[in-house]
XYZ file of N, CA and C in Angstrom:
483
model
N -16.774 -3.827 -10.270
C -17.003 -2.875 -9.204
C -18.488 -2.547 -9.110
N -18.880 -2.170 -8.116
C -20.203 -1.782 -7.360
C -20.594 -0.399 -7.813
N -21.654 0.210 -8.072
C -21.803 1.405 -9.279
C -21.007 2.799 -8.341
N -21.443 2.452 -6.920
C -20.494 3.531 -5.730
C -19.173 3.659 -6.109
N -18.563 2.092 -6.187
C -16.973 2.266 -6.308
C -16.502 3.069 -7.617
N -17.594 2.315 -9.200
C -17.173 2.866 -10.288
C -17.489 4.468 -9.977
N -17.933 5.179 -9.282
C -18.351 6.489 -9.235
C -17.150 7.155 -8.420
N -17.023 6.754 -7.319
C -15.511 7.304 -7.230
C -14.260 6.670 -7.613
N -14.473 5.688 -8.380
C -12.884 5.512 -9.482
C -12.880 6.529 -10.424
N -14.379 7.031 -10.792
C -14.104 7.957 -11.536
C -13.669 9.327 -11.512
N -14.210 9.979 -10.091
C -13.557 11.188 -9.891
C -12.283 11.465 -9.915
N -11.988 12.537 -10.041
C -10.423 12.726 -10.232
C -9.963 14.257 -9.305
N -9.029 14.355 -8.641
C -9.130 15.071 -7.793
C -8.975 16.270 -8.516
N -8.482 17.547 -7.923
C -8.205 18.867 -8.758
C -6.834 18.585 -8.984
N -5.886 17.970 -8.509
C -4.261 17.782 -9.202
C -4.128 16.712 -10.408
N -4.981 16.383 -10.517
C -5.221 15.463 -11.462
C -4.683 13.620 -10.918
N -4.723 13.669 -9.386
C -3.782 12.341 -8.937
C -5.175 10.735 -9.094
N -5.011 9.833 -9.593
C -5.729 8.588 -9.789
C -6.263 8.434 -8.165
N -6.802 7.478 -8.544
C -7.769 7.277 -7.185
C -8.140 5.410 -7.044
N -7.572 4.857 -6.495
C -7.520 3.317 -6.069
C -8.836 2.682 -5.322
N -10.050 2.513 -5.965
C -11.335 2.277 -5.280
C -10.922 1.178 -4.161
N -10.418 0.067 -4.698
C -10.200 -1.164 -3.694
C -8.954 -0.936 -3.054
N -8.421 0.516 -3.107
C -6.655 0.114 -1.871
C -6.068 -0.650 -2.022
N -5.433 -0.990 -0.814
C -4.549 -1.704 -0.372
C -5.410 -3.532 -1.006
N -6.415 -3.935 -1.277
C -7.321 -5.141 -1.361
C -6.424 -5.515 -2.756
N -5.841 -4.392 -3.790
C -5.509 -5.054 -4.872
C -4.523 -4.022 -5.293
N -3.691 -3.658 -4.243
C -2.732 -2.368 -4.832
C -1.815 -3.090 -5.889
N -1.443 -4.327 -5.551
C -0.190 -5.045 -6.648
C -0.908 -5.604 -7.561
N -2.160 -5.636 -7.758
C -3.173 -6.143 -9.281
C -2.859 -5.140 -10.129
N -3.633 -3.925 -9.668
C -3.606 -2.802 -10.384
C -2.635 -1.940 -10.487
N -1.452 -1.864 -9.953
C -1.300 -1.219 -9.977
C -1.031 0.445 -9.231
N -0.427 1.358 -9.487
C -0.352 2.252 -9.329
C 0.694 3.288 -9.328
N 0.694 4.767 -8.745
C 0.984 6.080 -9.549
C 1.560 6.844 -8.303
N 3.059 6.525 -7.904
C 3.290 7.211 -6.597
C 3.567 8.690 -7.106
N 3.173 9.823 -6.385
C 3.558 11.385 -6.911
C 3.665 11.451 -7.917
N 2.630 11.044 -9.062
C 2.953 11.817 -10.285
C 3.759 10.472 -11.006
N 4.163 9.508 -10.655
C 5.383 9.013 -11.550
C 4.951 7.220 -11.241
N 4.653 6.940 -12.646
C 4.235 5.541 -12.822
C 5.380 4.481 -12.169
N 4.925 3.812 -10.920
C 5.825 3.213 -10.589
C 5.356 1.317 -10.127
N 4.416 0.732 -10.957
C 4.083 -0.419 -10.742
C 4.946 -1.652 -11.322
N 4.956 -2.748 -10.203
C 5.990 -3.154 -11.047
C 5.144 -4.706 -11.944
N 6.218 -5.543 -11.547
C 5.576 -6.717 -12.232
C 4.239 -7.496 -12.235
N 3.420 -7.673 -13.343
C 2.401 -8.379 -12.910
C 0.817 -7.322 -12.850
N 1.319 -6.527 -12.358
C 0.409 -5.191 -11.982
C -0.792 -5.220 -13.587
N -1.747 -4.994 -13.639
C -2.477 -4.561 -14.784
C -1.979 -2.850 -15.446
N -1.476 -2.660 -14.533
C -0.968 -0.902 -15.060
C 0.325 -1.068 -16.138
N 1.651 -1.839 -15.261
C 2.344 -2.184 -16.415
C 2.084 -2.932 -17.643
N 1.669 -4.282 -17.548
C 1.362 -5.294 -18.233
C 0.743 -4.246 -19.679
N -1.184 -3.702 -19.056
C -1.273 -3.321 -20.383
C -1.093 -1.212 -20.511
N 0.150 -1.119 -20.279
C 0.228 0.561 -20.063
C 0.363 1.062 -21.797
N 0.550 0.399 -22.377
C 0.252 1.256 -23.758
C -1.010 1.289 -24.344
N -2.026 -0.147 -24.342
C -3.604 -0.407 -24.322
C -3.960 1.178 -23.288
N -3.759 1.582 -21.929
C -4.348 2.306 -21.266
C -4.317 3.597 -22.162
N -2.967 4.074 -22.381
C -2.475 5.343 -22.389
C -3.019 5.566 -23.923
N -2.744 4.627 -24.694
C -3.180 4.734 -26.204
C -2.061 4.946 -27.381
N -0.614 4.716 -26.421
C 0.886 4.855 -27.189
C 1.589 3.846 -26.149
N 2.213 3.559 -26.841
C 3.370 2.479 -25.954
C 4.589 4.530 -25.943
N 5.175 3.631 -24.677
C 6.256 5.147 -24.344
C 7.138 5.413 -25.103
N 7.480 4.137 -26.314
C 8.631 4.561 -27.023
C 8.029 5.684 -28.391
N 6.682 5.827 -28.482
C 5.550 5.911 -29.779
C 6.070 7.585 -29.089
N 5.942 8.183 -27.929
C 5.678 9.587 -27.580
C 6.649 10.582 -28.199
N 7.801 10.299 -28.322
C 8.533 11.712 -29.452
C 7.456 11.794 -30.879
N 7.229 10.529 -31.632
C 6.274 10.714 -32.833
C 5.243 11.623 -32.744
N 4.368 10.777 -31.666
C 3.096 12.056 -31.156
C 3.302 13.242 -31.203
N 4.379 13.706 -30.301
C 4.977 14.666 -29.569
C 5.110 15.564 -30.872
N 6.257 14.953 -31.668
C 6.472 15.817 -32.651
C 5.412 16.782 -33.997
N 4.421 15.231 -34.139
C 3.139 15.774 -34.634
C 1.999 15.888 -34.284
N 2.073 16.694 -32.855
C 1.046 17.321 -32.810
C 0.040 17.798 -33.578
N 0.778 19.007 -34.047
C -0.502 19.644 -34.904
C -0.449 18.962 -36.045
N -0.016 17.971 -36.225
C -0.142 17.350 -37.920
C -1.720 16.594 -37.985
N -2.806 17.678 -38.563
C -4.375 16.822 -38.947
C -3.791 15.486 -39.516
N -2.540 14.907 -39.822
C -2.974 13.920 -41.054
C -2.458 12.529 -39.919
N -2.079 13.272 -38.515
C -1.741 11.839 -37.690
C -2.936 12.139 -36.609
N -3.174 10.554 -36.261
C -4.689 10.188 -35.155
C -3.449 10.397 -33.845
N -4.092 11.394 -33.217
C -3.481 10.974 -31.768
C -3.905 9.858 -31.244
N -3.049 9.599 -30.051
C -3.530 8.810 -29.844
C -4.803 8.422 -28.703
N -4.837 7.257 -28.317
C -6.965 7.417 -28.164
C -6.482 5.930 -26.662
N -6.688 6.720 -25.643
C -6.621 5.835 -24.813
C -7.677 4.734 -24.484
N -7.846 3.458 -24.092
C -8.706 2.609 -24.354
C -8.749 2.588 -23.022
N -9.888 1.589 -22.539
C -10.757 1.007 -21.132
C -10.499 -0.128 -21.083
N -10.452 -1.116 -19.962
C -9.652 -2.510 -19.644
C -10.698 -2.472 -19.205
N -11.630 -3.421 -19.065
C -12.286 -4.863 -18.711
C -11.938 -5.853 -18.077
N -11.783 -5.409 -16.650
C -11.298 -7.018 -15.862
C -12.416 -7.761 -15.096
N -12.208 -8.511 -14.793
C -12.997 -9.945 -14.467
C -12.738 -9.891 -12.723
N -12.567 -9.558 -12.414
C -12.134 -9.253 -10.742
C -13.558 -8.912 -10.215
N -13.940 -9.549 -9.345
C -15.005 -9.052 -8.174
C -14.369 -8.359 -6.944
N -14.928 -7.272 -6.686
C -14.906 -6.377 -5.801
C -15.122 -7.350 -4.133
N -16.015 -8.282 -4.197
C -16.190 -8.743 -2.979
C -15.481 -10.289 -2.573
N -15.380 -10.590 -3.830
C -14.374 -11.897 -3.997
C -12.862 -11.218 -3.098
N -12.528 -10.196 -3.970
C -11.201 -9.812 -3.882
C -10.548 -9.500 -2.413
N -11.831 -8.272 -2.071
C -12.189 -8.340 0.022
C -11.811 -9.637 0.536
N -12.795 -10.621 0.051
C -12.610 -11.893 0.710
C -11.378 -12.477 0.580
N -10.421 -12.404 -0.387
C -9.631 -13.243 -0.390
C -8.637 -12.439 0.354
N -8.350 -10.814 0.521
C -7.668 -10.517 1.119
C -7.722 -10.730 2.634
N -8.593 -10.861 3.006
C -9.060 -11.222 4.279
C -8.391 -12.847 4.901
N -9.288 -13.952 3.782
C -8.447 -14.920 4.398
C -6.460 -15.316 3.928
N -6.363 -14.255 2.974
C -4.810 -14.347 2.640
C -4.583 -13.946 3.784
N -4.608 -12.873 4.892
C -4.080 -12.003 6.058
C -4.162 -13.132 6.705
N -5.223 -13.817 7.276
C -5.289 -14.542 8.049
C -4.700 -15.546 7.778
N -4.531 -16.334 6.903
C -3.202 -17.341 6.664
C -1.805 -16.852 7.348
N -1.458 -15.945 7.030
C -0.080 -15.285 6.945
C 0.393 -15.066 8.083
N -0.717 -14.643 9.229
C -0.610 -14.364 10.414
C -0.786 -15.952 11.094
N -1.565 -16.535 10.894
C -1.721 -17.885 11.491
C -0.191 -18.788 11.159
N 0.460 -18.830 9.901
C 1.130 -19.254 9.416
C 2.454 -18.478 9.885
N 2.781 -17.544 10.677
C 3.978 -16.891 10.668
C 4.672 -16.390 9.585
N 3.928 -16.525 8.711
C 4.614 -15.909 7.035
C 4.912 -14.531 7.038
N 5.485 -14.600 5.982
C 6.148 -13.051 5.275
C 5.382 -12.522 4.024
N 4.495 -13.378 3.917
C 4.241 -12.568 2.317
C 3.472 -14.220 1.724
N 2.416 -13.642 0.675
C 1.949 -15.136 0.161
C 1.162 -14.634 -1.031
N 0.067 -15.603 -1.767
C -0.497 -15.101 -2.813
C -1.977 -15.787 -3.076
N -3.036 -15.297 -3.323
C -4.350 -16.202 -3.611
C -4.732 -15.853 -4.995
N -4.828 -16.795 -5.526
C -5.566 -16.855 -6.801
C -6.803 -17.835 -6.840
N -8.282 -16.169 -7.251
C -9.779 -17.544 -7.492
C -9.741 -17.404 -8.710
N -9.983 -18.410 -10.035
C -10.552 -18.812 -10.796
C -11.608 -19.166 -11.276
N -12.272 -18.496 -12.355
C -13.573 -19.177 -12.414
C -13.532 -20.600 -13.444
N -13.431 -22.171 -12.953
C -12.966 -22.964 -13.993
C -13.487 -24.021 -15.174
N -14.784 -22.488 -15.290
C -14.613 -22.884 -16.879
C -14.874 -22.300 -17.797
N -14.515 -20.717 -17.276
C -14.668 -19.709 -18.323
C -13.017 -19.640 -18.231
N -11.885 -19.530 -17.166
C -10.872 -19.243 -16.975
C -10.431 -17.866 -16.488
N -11.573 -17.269 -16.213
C -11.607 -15.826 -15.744
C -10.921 -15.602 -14.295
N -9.986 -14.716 -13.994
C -9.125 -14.478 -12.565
C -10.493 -13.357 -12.318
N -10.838 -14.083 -10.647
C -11.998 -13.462 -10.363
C -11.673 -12.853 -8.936
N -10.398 -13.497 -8.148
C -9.441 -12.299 -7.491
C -8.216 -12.716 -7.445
N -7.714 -11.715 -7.340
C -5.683 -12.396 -7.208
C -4.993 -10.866 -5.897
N -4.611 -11.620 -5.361
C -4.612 -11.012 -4.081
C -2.782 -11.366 -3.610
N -2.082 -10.167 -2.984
C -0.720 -10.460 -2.714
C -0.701 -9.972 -1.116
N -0.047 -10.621 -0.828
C 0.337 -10.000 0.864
C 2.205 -10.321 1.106
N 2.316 -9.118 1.611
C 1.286 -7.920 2.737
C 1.239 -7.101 1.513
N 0.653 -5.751 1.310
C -0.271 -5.243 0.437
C 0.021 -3.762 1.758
N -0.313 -2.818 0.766
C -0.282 -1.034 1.083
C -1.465 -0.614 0.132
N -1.384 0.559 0.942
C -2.719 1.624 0.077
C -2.147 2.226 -1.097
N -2.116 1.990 -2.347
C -1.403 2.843 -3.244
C -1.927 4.492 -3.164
N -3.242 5.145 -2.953
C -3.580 6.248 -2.722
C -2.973 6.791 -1.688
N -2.118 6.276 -0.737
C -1.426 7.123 -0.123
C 0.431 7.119 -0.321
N 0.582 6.952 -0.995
C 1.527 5.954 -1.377
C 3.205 7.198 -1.886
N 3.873 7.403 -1.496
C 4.790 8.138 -2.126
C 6.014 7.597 -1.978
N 6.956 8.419 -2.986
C 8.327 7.502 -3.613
C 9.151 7.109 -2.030
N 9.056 7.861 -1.303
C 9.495 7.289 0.249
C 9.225 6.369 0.679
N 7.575 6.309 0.643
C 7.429 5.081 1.446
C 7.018 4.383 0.735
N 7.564 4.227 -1.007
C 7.825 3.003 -1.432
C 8.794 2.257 -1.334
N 9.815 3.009 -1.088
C 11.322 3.007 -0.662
C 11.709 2.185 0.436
N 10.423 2.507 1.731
C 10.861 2.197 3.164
C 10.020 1.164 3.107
N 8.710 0.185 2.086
C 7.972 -0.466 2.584
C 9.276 -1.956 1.635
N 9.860 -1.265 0.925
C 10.630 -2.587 -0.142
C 11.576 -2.758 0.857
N 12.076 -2.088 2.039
C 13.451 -1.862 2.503
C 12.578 -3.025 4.135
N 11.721 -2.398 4.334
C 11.002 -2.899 5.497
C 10.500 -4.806 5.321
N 10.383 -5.080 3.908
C 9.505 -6.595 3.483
C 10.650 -6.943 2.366
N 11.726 -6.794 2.491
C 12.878 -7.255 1.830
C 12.536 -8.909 1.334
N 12.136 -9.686 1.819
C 11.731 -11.528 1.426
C 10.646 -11.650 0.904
N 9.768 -10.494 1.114
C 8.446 -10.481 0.275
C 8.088 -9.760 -0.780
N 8.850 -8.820 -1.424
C 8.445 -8.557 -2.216
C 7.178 -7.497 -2.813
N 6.859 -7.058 -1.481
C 5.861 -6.131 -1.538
C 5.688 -5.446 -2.204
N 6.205 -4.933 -3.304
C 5.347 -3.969 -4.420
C 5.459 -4.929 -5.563
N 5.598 -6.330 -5.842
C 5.451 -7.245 -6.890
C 4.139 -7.792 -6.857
N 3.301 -8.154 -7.642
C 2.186 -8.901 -7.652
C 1.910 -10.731 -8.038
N 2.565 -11.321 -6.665
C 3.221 -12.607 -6.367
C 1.996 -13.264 -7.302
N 0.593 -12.923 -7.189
C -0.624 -13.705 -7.547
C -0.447 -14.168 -9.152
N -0.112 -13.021 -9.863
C -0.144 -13.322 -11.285
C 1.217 -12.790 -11.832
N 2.322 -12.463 -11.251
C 3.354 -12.354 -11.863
C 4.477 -13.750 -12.490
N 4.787 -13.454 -13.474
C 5.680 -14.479 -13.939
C 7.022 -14.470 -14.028
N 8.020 -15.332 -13.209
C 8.907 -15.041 -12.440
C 9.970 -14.925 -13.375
């Protein structure tokens, strides 16, 4: 990301809700957080590494939970992901993925760039694609109900079937 984007990925609003710098460009890469309630599905970087993020896998949280105040346990310590994704690659590929899809009469498709010879995913892009920042359990509801053959909240690019 571009030091602008990392600057508002970083803000956080006063409800405490995440904030999606690239949108809809990589909502099924990353991920995302409809009202409060983790709802990404396959493929997504949110599921894949959600215990690396959080710093407990979900089954670890009664332990925590329970010892809190115990000095003699490390809470736990959420970590930072490092991805390989370009911000302007990713634009681009969403751009000519749309335009395939529409030229093509399609329902839904997937681009993957590679860099090939480090092996680095430098964008992975799904269509059709939504804004996860605006995103609530409704109209996650009505966009799966609406793209029924596509798959729209799966991340076709790097998911494994």
């Amino acid at each position: 990301l571009n030091p602008e984007l990392a600057a508002r990925a970083a803000r956080e609003d006063d409800d405490g809700e995440r904030y999606y710098p690239l949108g809809p460009q990589a909502a099924q890469l990353i991920g995302w957080n409809a009202e409060g309630r983790f709802a990404a599905q396959q493929g997504s970087v949110e599921r894949t590494w959600d215990g690396l993020l959080r710093g407990y896998k979900p089954s670890e949280l009664p332990f925590f939970f329970r010892n809190r105040h115990n000095p003699l346990v490390t809470p736990p310590r959420p970590q930072d992901l490092q991805l390989t994704i370009s911000a302007e690659l990713q634009r681009f590929a969403t751009e000519r993925l749309d335009r395939a899809v529409r030229e093509w009469n399609g329902s839904g498709g997937a681009l993957v760039v590679f860099d090939a010879t480090s092996g680095e995913v430098l964008a992975a892009v799904t269509a059709p694609h939504f804004d996860p920042n605006t995103l609530s359990l409704e109209r996650m509801r009505r966009l799966q109900e609406e793209n029924p053959r596509s798959q729209v909240l799966v991340n076709k690019a790097l998911a494994s079937s």
